[in-house]
mmCIF file of C-alpha atoms in Angstrom:
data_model
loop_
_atom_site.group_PDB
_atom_site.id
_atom_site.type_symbol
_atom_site.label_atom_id
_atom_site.label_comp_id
_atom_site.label_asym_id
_atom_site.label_seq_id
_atom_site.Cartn_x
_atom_site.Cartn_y
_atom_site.Cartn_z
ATOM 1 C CA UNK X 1 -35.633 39.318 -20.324
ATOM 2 C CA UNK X 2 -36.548 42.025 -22.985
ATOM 3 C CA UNK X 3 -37.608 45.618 -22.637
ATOM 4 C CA UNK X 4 -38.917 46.545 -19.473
ATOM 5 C CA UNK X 5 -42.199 48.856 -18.930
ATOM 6 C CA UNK X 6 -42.078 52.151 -17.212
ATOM 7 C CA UNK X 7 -43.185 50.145 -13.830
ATOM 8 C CA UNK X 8 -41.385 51.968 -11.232
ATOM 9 C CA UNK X 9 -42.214 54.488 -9.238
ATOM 10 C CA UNK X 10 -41.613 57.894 -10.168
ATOM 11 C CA UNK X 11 -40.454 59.051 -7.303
ATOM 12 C CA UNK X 12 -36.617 57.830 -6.038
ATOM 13 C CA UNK X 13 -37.428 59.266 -2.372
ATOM 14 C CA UNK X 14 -36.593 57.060 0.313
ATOM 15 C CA UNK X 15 -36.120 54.017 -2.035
ATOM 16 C CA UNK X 16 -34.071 50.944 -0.678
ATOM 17 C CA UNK X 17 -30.551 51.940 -2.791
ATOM 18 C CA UNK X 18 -27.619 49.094 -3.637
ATOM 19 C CA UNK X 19 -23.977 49.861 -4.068
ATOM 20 C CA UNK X 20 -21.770 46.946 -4.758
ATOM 21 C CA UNK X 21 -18.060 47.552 -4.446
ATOM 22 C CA UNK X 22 -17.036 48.996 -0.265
ATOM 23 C CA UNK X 23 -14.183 50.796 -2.210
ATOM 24 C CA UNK X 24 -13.341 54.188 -1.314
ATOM 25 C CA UNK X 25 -16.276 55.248 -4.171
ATOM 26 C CA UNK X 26 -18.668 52.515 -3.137
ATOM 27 C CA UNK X 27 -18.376 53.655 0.530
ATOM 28 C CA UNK X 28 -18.626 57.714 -0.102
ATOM 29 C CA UNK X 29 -21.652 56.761 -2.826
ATOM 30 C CA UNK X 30 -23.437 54.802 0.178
ATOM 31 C CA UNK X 31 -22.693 57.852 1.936
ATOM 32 C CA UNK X 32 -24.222 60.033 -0.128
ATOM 33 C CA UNK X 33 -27.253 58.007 -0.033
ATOM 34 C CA UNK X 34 -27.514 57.272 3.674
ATOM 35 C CA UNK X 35 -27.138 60.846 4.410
ATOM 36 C CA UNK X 36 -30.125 61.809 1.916
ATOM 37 C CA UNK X 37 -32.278 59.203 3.845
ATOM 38 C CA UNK X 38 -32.405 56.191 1.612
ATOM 39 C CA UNK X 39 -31.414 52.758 3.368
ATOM 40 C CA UNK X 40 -28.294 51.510 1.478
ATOM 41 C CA UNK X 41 -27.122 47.544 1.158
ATOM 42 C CA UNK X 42 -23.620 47.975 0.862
ATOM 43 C CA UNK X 43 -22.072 44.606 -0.648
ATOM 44 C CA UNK X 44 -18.618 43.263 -0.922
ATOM 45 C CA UNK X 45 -17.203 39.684 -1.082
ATOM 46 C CA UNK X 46 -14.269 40.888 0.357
ATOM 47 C CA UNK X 47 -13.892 40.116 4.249
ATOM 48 C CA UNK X 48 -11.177 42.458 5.077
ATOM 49 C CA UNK X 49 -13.649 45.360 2.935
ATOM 50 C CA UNK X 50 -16.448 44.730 5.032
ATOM 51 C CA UNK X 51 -14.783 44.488 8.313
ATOM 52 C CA UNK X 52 -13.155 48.011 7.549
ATOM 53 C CA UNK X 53 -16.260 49.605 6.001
ATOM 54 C CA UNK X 54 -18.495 50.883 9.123
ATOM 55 C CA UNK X 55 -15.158 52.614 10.720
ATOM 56 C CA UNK X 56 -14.546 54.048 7.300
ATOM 57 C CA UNK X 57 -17.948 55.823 6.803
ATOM 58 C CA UNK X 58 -17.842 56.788 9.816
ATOM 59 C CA UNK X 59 -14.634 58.687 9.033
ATOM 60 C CA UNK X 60 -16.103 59.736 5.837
ATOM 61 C CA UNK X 61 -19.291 61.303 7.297
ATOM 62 C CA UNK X 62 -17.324 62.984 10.417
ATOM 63 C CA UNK X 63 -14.966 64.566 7.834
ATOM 64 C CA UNK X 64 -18.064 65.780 5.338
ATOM 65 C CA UNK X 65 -19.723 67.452 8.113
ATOM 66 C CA UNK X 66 -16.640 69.221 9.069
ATOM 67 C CA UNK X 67 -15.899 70.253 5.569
ATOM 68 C CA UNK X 68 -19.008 71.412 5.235
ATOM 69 C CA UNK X 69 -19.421 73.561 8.686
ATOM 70 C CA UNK X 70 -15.664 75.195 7.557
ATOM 71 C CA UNK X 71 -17.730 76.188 4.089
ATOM 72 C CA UNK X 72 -20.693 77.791 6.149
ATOM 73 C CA UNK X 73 -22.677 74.208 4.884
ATOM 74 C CA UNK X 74 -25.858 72.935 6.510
ATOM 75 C CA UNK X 75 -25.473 69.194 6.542
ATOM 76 C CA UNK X 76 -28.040 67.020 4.405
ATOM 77 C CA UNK X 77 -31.318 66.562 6.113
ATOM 78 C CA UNK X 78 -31.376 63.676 8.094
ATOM 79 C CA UNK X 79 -27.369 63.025 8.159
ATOM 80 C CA UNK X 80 -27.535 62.673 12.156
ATOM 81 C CA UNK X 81 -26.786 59.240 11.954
ATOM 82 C CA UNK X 82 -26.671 58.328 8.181
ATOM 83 C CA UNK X 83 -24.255 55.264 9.096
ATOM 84 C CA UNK X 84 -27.461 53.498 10.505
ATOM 85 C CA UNK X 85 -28.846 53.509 7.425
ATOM 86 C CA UNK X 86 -26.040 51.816 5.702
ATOM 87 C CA UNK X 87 -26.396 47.331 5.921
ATOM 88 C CA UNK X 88 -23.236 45.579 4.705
ATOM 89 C CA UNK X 89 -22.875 42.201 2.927
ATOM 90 C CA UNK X 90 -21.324 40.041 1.467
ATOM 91 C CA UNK X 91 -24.397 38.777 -0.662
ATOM 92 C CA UNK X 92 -25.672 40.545 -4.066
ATOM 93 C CA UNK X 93 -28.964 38.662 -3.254
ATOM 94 C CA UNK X 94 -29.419 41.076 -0.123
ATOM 95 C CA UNK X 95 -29.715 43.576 -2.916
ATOM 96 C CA UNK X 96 -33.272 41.949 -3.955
ATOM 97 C CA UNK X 97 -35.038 44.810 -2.448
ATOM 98 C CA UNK X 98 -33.454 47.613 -4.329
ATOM 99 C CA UNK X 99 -34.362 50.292 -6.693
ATOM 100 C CA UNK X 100 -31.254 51.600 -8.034
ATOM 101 C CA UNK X 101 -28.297 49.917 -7.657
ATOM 102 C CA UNK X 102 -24.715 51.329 -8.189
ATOM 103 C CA UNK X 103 -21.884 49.539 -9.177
ATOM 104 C CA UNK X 104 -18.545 50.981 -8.228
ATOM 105 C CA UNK X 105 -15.840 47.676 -8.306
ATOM 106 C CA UNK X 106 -12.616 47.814 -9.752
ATOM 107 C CA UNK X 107 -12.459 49.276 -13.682
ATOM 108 C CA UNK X 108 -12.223 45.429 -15.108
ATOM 109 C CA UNK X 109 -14.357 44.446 -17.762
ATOM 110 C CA UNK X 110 -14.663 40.867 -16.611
ATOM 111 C CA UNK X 111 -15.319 41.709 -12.844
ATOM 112 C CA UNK X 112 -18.125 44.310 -13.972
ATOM 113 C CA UNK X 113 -19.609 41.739 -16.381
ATOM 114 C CA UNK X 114 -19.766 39.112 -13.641
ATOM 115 C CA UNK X 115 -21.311 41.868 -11.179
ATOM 116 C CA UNK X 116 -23.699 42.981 -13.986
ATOM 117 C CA UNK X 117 -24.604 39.637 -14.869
ATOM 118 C CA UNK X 118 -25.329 38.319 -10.639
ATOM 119 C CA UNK X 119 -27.846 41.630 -10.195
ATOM 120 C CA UNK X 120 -29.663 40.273 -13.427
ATOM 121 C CA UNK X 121 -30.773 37.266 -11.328
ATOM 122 C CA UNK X 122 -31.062 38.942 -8.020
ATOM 123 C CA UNK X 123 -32.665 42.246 -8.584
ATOM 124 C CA UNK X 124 -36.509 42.792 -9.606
ATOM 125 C CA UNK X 125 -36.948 43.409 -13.428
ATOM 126 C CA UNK X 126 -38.136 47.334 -12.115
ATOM 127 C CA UNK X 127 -34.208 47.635 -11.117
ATOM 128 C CA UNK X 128 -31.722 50.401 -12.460
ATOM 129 C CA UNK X 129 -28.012 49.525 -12.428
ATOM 130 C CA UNK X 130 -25.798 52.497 -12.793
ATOM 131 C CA UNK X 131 -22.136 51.886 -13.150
ATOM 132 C CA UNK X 132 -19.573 54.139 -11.664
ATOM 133 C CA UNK X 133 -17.269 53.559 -14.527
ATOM 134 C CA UNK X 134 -14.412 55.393 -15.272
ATOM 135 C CA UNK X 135 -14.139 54.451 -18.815
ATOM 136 C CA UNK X 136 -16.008 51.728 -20.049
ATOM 137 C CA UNK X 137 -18.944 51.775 -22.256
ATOM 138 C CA UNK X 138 -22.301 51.784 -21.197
ATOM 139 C CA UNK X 139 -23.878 50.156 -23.729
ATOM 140 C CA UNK X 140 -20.833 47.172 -23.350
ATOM 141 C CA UNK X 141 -21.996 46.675 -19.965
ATOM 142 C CA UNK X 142 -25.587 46.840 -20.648
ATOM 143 C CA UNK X 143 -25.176 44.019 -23.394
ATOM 144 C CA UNK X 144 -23.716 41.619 -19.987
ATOM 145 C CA UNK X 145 -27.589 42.179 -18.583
ATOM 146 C CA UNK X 146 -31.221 41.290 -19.778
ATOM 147 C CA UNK X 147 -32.367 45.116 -19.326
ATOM 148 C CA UNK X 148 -30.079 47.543 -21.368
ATOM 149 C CA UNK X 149 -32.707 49.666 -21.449
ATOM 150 C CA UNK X 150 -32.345 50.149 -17.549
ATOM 151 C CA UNK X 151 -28.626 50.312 -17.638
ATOM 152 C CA UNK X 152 -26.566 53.645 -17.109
ATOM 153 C CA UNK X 153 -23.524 55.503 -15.897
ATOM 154 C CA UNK X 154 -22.793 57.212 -13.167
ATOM 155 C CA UNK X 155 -19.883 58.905 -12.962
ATOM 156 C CA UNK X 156 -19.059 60.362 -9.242
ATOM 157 C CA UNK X 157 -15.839 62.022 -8.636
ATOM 158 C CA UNK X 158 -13.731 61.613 -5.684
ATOM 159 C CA UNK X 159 -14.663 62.498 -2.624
ATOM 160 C CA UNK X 160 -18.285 61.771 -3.805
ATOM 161 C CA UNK X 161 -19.992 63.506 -0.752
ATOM 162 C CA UNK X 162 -18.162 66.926 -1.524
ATOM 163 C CA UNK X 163 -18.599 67.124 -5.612
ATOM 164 C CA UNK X 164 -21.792 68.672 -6.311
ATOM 165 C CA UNK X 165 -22.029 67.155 -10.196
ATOM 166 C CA UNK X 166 -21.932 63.760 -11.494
ATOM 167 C CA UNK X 167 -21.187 62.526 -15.025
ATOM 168 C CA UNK X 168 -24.521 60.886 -16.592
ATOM 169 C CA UNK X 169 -23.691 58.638 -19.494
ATOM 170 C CA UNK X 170 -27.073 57.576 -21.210
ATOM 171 C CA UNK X 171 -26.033 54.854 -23.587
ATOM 172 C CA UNK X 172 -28.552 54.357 -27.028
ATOM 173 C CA UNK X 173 -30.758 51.957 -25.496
ATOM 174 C CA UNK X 174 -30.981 53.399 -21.823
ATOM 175 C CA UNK X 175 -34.602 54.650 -21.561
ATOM 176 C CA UNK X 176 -36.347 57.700 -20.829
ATOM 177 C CA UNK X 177 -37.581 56.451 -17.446
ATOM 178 C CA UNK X 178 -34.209 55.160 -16.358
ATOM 179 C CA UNK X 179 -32.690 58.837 -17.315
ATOM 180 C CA UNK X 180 -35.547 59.952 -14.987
ATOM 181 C CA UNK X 181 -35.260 57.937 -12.592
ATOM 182 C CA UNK X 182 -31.346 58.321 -12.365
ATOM 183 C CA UNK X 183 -31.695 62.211 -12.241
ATOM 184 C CA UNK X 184 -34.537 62.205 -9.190
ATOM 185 C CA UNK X 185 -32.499 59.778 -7.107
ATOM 186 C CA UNK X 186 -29.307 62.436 -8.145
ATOM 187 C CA UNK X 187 -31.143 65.510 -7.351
ATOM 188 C CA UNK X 188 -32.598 64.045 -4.238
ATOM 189 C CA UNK X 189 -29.250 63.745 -2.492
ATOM 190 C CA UNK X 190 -28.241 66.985 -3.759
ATOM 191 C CA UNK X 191 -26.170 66.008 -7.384
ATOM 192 C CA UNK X 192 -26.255 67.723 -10.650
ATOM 193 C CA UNK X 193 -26.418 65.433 -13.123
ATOM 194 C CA UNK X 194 -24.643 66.411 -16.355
ATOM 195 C CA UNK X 195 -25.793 63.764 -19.254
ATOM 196 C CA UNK X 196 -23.588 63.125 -21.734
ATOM 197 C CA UNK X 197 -23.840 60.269 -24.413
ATOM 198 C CA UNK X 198 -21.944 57.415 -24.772
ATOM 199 C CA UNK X 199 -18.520 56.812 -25.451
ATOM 200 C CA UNK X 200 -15.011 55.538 -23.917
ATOM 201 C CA UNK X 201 -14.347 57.559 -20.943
ATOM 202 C CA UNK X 202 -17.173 59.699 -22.009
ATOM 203 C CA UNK X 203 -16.004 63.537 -20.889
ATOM 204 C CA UNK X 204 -14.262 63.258 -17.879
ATOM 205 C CA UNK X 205 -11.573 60.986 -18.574
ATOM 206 C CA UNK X 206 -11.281 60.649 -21.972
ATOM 207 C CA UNK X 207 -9.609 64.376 -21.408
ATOM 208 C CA UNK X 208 -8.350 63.690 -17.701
ATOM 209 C CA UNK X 209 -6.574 60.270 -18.175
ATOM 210 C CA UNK X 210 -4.447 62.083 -21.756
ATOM 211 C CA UNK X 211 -3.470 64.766 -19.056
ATOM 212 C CA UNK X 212 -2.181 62.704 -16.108
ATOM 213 C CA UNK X 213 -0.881 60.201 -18.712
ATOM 214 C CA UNK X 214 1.055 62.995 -20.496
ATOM 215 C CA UNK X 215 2.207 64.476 -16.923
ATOM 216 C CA UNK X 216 3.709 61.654 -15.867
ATOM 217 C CA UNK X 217 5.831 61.696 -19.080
ATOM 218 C CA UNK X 218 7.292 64.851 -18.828
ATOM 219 C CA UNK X 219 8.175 63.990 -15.187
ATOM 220 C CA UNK X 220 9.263 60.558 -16.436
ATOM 221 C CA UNK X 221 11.267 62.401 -19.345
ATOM 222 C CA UNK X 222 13.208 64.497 -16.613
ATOM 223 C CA UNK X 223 11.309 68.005 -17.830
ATOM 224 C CA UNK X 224 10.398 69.133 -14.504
ATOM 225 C CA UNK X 225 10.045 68.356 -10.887
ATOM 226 C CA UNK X 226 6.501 66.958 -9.859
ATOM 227 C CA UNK X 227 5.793 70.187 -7.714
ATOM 228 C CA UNK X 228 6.531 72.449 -10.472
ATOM 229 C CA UNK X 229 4.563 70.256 -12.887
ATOM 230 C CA UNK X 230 1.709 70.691 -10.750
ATOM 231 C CA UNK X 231 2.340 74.196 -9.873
ATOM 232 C CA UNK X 232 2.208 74.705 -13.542
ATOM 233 C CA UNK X 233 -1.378 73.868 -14.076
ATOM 234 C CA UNK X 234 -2.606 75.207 -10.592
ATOM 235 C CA UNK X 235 -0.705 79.063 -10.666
ATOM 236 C CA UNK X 236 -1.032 79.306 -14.463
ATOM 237 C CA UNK X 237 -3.937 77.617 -14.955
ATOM 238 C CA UNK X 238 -6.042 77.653 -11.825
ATOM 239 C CA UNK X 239 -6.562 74.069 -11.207
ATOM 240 C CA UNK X 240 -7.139 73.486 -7.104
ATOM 241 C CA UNK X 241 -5.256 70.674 -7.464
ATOM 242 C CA UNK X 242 -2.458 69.479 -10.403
ATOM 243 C CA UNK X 243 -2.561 66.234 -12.302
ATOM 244 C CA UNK X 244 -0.182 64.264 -10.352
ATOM 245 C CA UNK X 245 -1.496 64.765 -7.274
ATOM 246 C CA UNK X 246 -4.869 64.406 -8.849
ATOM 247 C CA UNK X 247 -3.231 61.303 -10.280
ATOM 248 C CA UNK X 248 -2.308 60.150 -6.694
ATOM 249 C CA UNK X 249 -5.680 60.770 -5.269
ATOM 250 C CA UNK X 250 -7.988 58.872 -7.698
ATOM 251 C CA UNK X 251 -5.142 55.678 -7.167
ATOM 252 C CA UNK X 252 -2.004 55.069 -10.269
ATOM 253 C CA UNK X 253 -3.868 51.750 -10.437
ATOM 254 C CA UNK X 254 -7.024 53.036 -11.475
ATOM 255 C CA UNK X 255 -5.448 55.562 -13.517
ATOM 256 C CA UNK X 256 -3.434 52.408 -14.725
ATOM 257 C CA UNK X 257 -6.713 50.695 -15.266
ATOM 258 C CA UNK X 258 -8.496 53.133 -17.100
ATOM 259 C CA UNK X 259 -5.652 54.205 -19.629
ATOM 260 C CA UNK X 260 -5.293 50.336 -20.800
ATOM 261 C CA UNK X 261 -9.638 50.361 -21.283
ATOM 262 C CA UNK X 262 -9.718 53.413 -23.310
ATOM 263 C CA UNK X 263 -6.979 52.281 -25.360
ATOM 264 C CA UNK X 264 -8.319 48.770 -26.087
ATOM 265 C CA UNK X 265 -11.765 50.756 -26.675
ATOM 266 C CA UNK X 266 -10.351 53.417 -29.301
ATOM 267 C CA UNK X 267 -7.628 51.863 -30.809
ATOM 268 C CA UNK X 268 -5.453 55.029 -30.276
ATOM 269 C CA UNK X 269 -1.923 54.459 -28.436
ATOM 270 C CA UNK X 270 -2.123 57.644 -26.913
ATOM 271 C CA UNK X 271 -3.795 56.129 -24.081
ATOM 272 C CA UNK X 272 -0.630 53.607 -23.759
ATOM 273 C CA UNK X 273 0.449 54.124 -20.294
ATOM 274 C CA UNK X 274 3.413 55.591 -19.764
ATOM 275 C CA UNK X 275 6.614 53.640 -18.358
ATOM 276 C CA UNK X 276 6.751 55.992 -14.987
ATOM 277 C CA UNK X 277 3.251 55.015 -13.641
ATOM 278 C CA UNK X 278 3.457 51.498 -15.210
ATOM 279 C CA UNK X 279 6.733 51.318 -12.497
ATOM 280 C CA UNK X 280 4.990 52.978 -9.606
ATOM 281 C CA UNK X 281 2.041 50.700 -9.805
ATOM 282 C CA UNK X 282 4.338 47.338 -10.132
ATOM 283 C CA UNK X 283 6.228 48.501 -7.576
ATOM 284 C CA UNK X 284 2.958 49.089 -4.833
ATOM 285 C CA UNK X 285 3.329 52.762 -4.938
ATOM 286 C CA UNK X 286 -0.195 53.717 -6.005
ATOM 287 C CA UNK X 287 -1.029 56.742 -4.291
ATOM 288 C CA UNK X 288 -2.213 58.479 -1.444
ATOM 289 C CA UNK X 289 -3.720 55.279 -0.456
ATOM 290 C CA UNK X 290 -0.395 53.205 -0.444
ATOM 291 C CA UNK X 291 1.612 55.822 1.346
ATOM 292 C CA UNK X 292 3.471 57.285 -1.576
ATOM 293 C CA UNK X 293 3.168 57.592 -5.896
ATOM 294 C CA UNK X 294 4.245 60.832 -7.554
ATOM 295 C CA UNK X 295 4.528 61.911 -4.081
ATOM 296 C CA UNK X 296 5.201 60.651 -0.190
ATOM 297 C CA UNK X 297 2.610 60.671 1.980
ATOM 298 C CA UNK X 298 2.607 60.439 6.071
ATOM 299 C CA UNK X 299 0.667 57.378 7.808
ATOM 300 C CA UNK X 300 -2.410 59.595 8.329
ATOM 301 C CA UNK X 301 -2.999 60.765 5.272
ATOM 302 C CA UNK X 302 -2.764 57.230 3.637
ATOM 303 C CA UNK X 303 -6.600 56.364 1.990
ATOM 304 C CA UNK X 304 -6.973 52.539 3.481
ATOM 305 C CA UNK X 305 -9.647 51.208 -0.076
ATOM 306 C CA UNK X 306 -11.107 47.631 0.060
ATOM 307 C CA UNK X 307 -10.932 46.503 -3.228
ATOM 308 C CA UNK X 308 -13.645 43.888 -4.961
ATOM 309 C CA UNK X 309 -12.594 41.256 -6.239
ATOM 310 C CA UNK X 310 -12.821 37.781 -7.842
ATOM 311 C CA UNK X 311 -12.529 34.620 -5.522
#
């Protein structure tokens, strides 16, 4: 397909917005949108995601609001109803209409590529795809599209309706109007984008995944107590919140997932995964979503995530 010309509008406000993947990122990103205004085709092939997905926003948006009343907050204009705003499917073609589309499946390269590769076809050569990668390469998941140029990252932490920042990664050949473009949709639902350039993990987790990686070993290795480990970093430190239980929160799995990317993408075997989390995740305990990883959780605090998926 080429280079694309600056074509599309300037302005992100009230654009038609994609997010493929009804995940626990893929529904608090919709969120994010909805409740800034922008109508939001949510798609997943997964029957058992989609079925969940409407109860789940809905949980998502009730708990925001409350959040944000506790913290003296207004909510985001227009988020009376931002669940109206949100259409689900199972289709990428129902994501014809849309502007900006954000990927946020499962950290596989081959599930991404065959994602990237379906919104080539179905989106309008005007579209930007932003990946909500944790780890992998920009300009590798550019290359599985006709428009690298209009290809970019999109980093938003967990909960995604309560972090204020998000984690830009401009690969070499991602334009100046899809930078642009990226920040005005970002600052019109009330993110800071911080751009960084391109590289495995980028910021975030090429530092966070070493930590939680290393964490896990010196629980593994018998050192401490996963409390204290935690308590460590949070009373001498200052961390809200230590790296296991941070570990527990973004999923073992994806932690899992993004160790074995960054260390087929650097070479280095520090990013090996340890042989504590490689156990919890074979043996289902991956989290606050599964009930229990580095630590137990009760029924209501368990995270119920659809997952994308091939087949």
């Amino acid at each position: 397909m080429g280079e694309h010309q600056n074509t599309a509008p300037t302005t992100a406000a009230g654009a038609t917005v994609g997010v493929v993947g009804a995940g626990t990122m893929g529904i608090g990103v919709a969120q994010c949108f909805a409740e800034a205004g922008h109508p939001v085709v949510l798609v997943d092939p997964v029957p058992e995601a989609l079925d969940a997905g409407p109860a789940r926003l809905r949980a998502g948006v009730r708990m925001a609001h409350l959040l944000r009343r506790r913290d003296g907050l207004r909510a985001p204009a227009g988020a009376a109803r931002p669940e109206d705003r949100v259409t689900w499917s199972a289709d990428l073609a129902d994501l014809a209409p849309a502007l900006f589309v954000v990927e946020c499946a499962r950290e596989k390269e081959s599930l991404k590529e065959e994602i990237l590769r379906g919104l080539d076809q179905v989106c309008g050569p005007e579209t930007v795809f932003a990946s909500c990668t944790s780890c992998i390469p920009i300009t590798r998941l550019g290359s599985f599209t006709g428009r690298p140029d209009r290809v970019i990252g999109t980093h938003f932490m967990n909960p995604a309706p309560l972090k204020d920042a998000v984690e830009v990664i401009r690969a070499p050949r991602t334009s100046d109007h899809t930078l642009e473009l990226t920040t005005a949709f970002l600052a019109g639902i009330g993110k800071r984008p911080l751009v960084v350039r391109d590289a495995p993990g980028f910021v975030t987790n090429r530092v966070l995944m070493l930590t939680l990686n290393e964490a896990a070993t010196v629980l593994g290795e018998g050192t401490a107590d996963a409390d204290t480990v935690d308590r460590i970093f949070q009373d001498c430190f200052g961390h809200p919140m230590g790296p296991l239980r941070t570990a527990d929160l973004i999923g073992l799995d994806t932690v899992l997932d993004s160790l074995e990317v960054l260390r087929e993408h650097t070479g280095d075997e520090r990013f090996r995964p340890c042989d504590l989390l490689a156990r919890l995740v074979a043996e289902g305990r991956t989290g606050r979503k599964a009930g229990g990883g580095f630590y137990p959780y009760a029924q209501h605090q368990r995270v119920e995530r659809g997952e994308i998926r091939h087949g």
